[in-house]
PDB file of C-alpha atoms in Angstrom:
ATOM      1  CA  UNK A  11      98.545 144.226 -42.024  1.00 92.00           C
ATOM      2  CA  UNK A  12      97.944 140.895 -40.895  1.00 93.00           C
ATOM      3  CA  UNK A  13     100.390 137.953 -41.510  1.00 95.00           C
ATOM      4  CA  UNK A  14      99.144 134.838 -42.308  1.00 92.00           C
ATOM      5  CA  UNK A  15     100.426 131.417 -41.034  1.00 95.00           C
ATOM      6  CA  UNK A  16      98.429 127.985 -41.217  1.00 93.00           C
ATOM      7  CA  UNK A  17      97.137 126.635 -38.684  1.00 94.00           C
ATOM      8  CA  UNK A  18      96.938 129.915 -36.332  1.00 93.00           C
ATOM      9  CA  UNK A  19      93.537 130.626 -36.624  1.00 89.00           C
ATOM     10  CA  UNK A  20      94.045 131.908 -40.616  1.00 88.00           C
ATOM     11  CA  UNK A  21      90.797 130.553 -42.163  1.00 88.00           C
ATOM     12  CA  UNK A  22      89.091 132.967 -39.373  1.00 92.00           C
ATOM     13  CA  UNK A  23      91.404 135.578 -40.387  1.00 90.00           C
ATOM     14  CA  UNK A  24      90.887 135.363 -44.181  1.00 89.00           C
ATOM     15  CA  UNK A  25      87.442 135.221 -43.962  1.00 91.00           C
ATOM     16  CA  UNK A  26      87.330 138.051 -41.805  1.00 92.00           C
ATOM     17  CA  UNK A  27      89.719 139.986 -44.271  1.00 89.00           C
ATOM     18  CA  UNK A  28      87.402 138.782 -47.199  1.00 90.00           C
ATOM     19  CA  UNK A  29      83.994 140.390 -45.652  1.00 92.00           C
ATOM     20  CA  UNK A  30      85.473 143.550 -44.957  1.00 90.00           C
ATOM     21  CA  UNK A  31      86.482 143.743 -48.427  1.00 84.00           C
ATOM     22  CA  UNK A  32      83.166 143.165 -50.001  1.00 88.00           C
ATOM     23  CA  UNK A  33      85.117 139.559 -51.668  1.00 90.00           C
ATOM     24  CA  UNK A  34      82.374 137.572 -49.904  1.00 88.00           C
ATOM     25  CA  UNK A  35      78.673 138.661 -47.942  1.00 87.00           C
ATOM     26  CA  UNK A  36      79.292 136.429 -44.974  1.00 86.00           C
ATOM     27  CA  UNK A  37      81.052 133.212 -43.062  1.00 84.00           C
ATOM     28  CA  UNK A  38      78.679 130.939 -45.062  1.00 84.00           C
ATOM     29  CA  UNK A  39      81.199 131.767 -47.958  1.00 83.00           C
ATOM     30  CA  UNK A  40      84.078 130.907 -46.009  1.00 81.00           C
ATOM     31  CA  UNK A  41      85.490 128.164 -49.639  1.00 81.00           C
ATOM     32  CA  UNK A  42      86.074 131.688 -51.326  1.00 85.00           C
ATOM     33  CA  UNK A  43      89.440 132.276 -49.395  1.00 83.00           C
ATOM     34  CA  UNK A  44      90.812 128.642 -50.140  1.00 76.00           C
ATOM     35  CA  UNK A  45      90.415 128.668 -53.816  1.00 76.00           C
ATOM     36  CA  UNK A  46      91.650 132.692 -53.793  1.00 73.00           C
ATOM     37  CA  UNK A  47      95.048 132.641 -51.361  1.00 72.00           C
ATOM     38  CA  UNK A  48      96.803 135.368 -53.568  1.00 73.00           C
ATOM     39  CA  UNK A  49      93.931 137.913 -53.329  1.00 76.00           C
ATOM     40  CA  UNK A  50      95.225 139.528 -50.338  1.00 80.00           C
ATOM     41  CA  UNK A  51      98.778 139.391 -51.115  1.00 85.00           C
ATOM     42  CA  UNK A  52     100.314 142.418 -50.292  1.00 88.00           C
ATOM     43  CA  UNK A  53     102.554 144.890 -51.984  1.00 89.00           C
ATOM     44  CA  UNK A  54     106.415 146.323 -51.075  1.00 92.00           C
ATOM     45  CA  UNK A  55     104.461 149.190 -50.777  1.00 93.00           C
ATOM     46  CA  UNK A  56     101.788 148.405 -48.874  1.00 91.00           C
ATOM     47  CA  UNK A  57     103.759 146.207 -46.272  1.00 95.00           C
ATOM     48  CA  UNK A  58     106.080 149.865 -45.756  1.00 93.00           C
ATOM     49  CA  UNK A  59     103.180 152.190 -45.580  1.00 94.00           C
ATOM     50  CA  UNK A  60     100.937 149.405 -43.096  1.00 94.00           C
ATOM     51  CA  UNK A  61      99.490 151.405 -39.970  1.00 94.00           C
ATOM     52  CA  UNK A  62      99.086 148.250 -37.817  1.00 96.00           C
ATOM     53  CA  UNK A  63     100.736 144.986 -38.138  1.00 97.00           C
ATOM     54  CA  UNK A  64      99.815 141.823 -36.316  1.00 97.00           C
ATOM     55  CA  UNK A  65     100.314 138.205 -36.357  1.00 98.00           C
ATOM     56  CA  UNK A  66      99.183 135.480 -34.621  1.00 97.00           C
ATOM     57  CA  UNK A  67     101.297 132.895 -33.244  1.00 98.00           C
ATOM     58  CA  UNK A  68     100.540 128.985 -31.767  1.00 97.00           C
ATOM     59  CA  UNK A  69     102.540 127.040 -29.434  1.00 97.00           C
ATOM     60  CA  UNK A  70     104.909 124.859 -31.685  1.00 98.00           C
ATOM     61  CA  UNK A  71     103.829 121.467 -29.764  1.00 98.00           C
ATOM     62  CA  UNK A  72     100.119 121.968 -30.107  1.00 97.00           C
ATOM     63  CA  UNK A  73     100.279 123.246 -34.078  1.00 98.00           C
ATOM     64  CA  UNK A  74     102.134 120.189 -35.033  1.00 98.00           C
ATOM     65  CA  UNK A  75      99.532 117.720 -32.965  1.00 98.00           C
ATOM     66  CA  UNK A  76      97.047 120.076 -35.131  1.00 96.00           C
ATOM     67  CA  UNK A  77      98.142 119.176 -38.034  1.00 97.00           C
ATOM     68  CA  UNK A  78      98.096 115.918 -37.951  1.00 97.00           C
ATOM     69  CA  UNK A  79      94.445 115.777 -36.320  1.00 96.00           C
ATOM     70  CA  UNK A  80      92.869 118.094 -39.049  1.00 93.00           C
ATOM     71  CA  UNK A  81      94.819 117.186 -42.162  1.00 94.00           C
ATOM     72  CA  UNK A  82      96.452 113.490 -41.526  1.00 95.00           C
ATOM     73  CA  UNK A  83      94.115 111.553 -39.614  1.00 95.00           C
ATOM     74  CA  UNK A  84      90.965 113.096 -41.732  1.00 91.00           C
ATOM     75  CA  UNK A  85      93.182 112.569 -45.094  1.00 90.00           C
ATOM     76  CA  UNK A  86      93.456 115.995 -46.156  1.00 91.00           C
ATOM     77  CA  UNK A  87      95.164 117.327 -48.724  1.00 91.00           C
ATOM     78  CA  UNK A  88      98.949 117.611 -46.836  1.00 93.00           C
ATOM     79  CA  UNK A  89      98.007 113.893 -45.927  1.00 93.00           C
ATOM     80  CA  UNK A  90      98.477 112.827 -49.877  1.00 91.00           C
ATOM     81  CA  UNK A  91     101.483 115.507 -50.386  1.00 93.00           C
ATOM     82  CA  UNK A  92     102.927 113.699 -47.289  1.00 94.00           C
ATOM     83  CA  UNK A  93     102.661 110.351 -48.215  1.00 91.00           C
ATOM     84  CA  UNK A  94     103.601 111.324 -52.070  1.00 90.00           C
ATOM     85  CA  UNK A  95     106.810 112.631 -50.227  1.00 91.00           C
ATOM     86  CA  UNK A  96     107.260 109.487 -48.225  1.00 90.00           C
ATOM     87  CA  UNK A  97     106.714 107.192 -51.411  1.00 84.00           C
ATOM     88  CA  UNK A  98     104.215 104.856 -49.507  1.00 76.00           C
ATOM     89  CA  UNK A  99     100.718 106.553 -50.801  1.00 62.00           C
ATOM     90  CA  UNK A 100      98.997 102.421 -50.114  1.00 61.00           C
ATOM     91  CA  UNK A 101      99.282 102.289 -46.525  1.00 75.00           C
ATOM     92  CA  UNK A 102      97.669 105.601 -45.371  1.00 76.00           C
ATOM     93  CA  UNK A 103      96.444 103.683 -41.655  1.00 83.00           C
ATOM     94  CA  UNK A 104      99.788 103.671 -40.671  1.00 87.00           C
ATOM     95  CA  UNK A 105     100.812 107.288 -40.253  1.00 93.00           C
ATOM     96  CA  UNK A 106     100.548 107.496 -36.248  1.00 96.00           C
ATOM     97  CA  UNK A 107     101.345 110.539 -34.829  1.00 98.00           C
ATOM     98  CA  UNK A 108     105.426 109.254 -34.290  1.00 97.00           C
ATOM     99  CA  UNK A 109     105.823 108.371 -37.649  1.00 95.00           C
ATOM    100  CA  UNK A 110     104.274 111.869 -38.898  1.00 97.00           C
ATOM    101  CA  UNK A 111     106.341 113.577 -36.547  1.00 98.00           C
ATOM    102  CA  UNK A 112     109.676 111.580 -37.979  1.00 96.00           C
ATOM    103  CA  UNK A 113     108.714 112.000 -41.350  1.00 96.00           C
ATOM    104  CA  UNK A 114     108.210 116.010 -41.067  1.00 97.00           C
ATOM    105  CA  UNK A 115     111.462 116.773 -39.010  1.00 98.00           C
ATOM    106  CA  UNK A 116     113.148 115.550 -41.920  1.00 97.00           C
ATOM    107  CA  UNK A 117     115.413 118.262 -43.098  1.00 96.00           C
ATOM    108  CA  UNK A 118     113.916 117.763 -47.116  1.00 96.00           C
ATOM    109  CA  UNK A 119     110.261 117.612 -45.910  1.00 97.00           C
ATOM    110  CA  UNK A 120     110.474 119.886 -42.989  1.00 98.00           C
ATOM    111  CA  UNK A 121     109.553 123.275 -45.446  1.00 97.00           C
ATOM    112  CA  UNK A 122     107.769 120.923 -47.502  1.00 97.00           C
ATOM    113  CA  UNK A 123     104.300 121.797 -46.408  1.00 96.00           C
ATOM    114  CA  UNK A 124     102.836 125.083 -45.031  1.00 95.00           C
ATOM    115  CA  UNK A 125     100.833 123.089 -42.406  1.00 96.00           C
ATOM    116  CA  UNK A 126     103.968 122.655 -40.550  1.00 98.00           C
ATOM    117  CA  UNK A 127     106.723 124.612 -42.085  1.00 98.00           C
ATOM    118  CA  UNK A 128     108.571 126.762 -39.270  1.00 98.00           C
ATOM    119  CA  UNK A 129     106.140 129.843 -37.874  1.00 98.00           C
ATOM    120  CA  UNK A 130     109.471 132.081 -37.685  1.00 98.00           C
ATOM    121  CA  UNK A 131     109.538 131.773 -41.910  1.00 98.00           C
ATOM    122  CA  UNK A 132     106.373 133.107 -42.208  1.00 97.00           C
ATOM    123  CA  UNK A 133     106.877 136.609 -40.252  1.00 97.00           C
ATOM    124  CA  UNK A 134     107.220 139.540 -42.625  1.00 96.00           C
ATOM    125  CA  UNK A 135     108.742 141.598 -39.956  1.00 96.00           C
ATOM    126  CA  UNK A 136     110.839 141.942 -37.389  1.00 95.00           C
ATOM    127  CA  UNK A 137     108.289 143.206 -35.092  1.00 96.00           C
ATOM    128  CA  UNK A 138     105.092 143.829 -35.052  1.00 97.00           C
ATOM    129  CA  UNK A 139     102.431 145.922 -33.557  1.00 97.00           C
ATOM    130  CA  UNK A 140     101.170 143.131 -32.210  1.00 97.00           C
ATOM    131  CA  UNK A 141     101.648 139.749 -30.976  1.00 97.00           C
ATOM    132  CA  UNK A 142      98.713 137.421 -30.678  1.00 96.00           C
ATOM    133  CA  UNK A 143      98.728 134.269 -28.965  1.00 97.00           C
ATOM    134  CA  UNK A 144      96.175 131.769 -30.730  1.00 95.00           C
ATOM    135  CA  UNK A 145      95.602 130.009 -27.398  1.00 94.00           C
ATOM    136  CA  UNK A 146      94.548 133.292 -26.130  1.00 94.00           C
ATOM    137  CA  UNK A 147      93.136 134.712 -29.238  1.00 94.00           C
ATOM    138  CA  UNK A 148      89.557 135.996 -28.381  1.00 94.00           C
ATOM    139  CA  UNK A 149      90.961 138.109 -25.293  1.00 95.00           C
ATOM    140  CA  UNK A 150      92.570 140.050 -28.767  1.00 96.00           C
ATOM    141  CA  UNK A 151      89.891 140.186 -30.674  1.00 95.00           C
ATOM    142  CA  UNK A 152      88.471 143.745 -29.402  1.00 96.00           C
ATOM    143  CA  UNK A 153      91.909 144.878 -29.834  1.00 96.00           C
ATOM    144  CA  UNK A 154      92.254 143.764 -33.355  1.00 96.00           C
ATOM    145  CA  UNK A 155      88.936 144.872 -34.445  1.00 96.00           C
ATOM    146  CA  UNK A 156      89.439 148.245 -32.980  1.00 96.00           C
ATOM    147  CA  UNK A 157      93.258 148.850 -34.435  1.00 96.00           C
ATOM    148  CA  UNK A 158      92.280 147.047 -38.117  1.00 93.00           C
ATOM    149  CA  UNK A 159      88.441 148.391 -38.262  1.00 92.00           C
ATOM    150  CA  UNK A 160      87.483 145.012 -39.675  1.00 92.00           C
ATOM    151  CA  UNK A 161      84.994 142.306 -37.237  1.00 92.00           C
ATOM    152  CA  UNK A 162      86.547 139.325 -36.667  1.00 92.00           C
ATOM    153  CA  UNK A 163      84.293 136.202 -37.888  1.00 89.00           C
ATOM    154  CA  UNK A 164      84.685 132.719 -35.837  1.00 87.00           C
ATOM    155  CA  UNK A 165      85.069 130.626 -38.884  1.00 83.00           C
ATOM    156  CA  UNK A 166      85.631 127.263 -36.532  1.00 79.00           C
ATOM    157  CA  UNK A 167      82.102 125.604 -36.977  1.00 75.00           C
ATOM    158  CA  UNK A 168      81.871 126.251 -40.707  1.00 73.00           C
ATOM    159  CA  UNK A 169      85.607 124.576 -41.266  1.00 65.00           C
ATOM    160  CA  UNK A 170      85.508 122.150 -38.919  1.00 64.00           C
ATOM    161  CA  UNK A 171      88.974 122.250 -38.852  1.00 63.00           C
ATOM    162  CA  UNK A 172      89.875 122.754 -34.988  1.00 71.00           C
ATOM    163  CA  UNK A 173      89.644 120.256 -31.683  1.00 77.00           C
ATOM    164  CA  UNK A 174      87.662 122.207 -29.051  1.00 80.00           C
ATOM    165  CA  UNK A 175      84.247 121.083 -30.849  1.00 84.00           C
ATOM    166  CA  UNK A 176      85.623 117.460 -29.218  1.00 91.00           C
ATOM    167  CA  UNK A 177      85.857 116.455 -26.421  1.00 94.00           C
ATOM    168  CA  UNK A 178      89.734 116.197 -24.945  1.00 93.00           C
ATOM    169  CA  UNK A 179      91.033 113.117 -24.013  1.00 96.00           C
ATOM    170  CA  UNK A 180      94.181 112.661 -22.001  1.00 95.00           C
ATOM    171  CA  UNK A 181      93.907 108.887 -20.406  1.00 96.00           C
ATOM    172  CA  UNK A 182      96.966 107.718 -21.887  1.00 97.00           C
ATOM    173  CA  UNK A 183      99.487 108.479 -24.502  1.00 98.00           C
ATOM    174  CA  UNK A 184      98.468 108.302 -28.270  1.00 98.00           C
ATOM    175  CA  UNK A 185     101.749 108.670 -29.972  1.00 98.00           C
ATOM    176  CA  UNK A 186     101.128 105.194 -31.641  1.00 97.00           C
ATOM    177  CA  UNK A 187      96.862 104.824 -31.965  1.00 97.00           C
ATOM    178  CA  UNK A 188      96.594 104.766 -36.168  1.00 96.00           C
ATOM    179  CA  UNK A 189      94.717 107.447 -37.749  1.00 95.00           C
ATOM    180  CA  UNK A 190      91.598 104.553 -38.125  1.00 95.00           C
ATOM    181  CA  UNK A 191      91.626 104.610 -33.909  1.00 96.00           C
ATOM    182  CA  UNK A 192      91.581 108.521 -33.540  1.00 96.00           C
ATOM    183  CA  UNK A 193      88.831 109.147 -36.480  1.00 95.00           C
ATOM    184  CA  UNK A 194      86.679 106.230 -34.393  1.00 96.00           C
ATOM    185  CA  UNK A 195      86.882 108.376 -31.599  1.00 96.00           C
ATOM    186  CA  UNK A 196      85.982 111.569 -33.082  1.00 94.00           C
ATOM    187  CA  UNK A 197      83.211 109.763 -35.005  1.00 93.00           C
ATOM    188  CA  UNK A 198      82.162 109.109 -31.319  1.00 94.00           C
ATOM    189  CA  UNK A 199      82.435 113.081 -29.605  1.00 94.00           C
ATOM    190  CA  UNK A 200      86.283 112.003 -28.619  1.00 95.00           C
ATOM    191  CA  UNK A 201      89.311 112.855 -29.363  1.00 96.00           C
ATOM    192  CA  UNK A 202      93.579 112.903 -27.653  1.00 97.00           C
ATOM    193  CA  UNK A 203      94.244 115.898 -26.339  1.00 96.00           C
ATOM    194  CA  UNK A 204      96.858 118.068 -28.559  1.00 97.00           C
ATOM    195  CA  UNK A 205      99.746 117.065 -25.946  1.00 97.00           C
ATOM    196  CA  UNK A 206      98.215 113.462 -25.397  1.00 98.00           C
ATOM    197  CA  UNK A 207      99.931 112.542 -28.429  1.00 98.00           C
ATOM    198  CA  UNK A 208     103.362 112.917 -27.279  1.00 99.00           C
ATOM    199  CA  UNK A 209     105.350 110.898 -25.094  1.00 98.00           C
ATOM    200  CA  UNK A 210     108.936 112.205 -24.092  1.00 98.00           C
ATOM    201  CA  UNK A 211     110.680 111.638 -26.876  1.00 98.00           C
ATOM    202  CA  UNK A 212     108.572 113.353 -29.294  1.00 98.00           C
ATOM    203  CA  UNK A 213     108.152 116.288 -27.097  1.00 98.00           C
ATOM    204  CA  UNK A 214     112.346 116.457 -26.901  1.00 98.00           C
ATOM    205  CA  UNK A 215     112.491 116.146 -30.754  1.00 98.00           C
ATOM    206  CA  UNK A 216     110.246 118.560 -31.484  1.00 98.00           C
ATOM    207  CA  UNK A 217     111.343 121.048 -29.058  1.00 97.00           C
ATOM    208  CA  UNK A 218     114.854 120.914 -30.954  1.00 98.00           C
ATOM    209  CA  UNK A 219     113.192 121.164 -34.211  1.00 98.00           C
ATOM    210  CA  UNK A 220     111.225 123.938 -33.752  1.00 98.00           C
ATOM    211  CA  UNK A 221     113.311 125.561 -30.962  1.00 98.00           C
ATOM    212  CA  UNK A 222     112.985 128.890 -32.754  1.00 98.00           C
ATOM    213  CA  UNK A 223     109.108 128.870 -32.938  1.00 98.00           C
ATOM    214  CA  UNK A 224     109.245 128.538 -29.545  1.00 97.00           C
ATOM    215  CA  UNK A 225     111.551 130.770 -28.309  1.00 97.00           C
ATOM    216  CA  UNK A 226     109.762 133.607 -30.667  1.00 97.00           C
ATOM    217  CA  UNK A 227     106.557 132.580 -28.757  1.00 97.00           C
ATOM    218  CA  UNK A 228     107.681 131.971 -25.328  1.00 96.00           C
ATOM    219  CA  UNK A 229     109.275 136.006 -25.808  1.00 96.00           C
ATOM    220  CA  UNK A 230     106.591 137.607 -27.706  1.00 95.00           C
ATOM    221  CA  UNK A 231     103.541 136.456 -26.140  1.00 92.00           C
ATOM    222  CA  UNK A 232     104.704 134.775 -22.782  1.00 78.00           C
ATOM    223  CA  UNK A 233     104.496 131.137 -21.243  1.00 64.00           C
ATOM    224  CA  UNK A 234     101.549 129.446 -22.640  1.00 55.00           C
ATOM    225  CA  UNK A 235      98.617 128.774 -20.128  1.00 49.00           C
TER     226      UNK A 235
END
């Protein structure tokens, strides 16, 4: 039984899931699990009766900085429900990373969006058979292929979604670039490192904010590398 939270490596997950339940023939498919998110849903019954549970889990810092890489500064969809939320949908150039991470530590927008809700309200239970540490996920993979009899399916370079097909840039902070700078540097092979885009106060803010995301991975999977 495998729990899914966004941004932790779930497209790779569902697609996974969705081949080794005849729903789709291969990656190539991978749009199948966006427009079908209840499919896999599981039952009272089901979640009781599981023989292996696992999760994956992200380091709270480098989710949030993922989130606003993939789905603000490309304009995703969370980028329009942000900005809907925010009342200011005209002046989409000037969500920099600090105002993004202001806006979403806001008590009524902090559970507004999956993207960056809280990991801790996504776990079904209390504990699992296993923890997974995204940043350390493909040292797992034999492990969950072996205990879920299902192959595990890189879904990365069909999505597009993630940062390692750039390269990482840490020259300065980026806390304030505008989305316009960051998408000229990915246009370009570039792009701020996940932690690039925080300066001292954002890292303090969100450390308070998601203190219990990061306690639940600093004890379940150990200090991040």
């Amino acid at each position: 039984m495998y729990t899914f939270i966004p941004k932790n490596g779930c497209t790779t997950m569902r697609v996974s899931l969705a081949i080794a339940n005849g729903c789709i023939r291969d990656p190539s498919e991978y749009a199948w699990v966006h427009q079908n998110n209840a499919t896999f849903v599981a039952s009272l019954r089901e979640l009781v009766r599981a023989p292996f549970t696992f999760v994956i889990l992200r380091e709270p810092l480098r989710r949030l900085a993922s989130v606003y890489l993939d789905k603000i500064v490309e304009r995703r969809e969370p980028f329009w429900h942000l900005n809907g939320l925010l009342h200011h949908p005209d002046r989409p150039d000037e969500m920099s990373f600090r105002r993004f991470v202001l806006a979403v530590l806001r008590p009524d927008i902090l559970r507004a969006d999956i993207h960056w809700r809280p990991q801790v309200d996504f776990l079904v239970y209390d504990e699992y058979d296993l923890w997974v540490p995204l940043e350390r996920f493909a040292t797992f993979v034999p492990e969950i292929e072996a205990r879920a009899g299902l192959t595990v399916h890189d879904a990365r370079d069909l999505t597009r979604h993630d940062n390692t097909r750039f390269e990482q840039v840490a020259d300065r902070c980026y806390a304030d670039a505008s989305p316009h700078e960051i998408r000229a540097m990915r246009r370009e092979g570039r792009t701020p490192d996940h932690l690039a885009l925080y300066d001292a106060e954002l890292r303090a803010d969100v450390a308070e904010t998601y203190a219990e995301d990061a306690s639940l991975y600093r004890d379940r999977t150990g200090p991040n590398e």
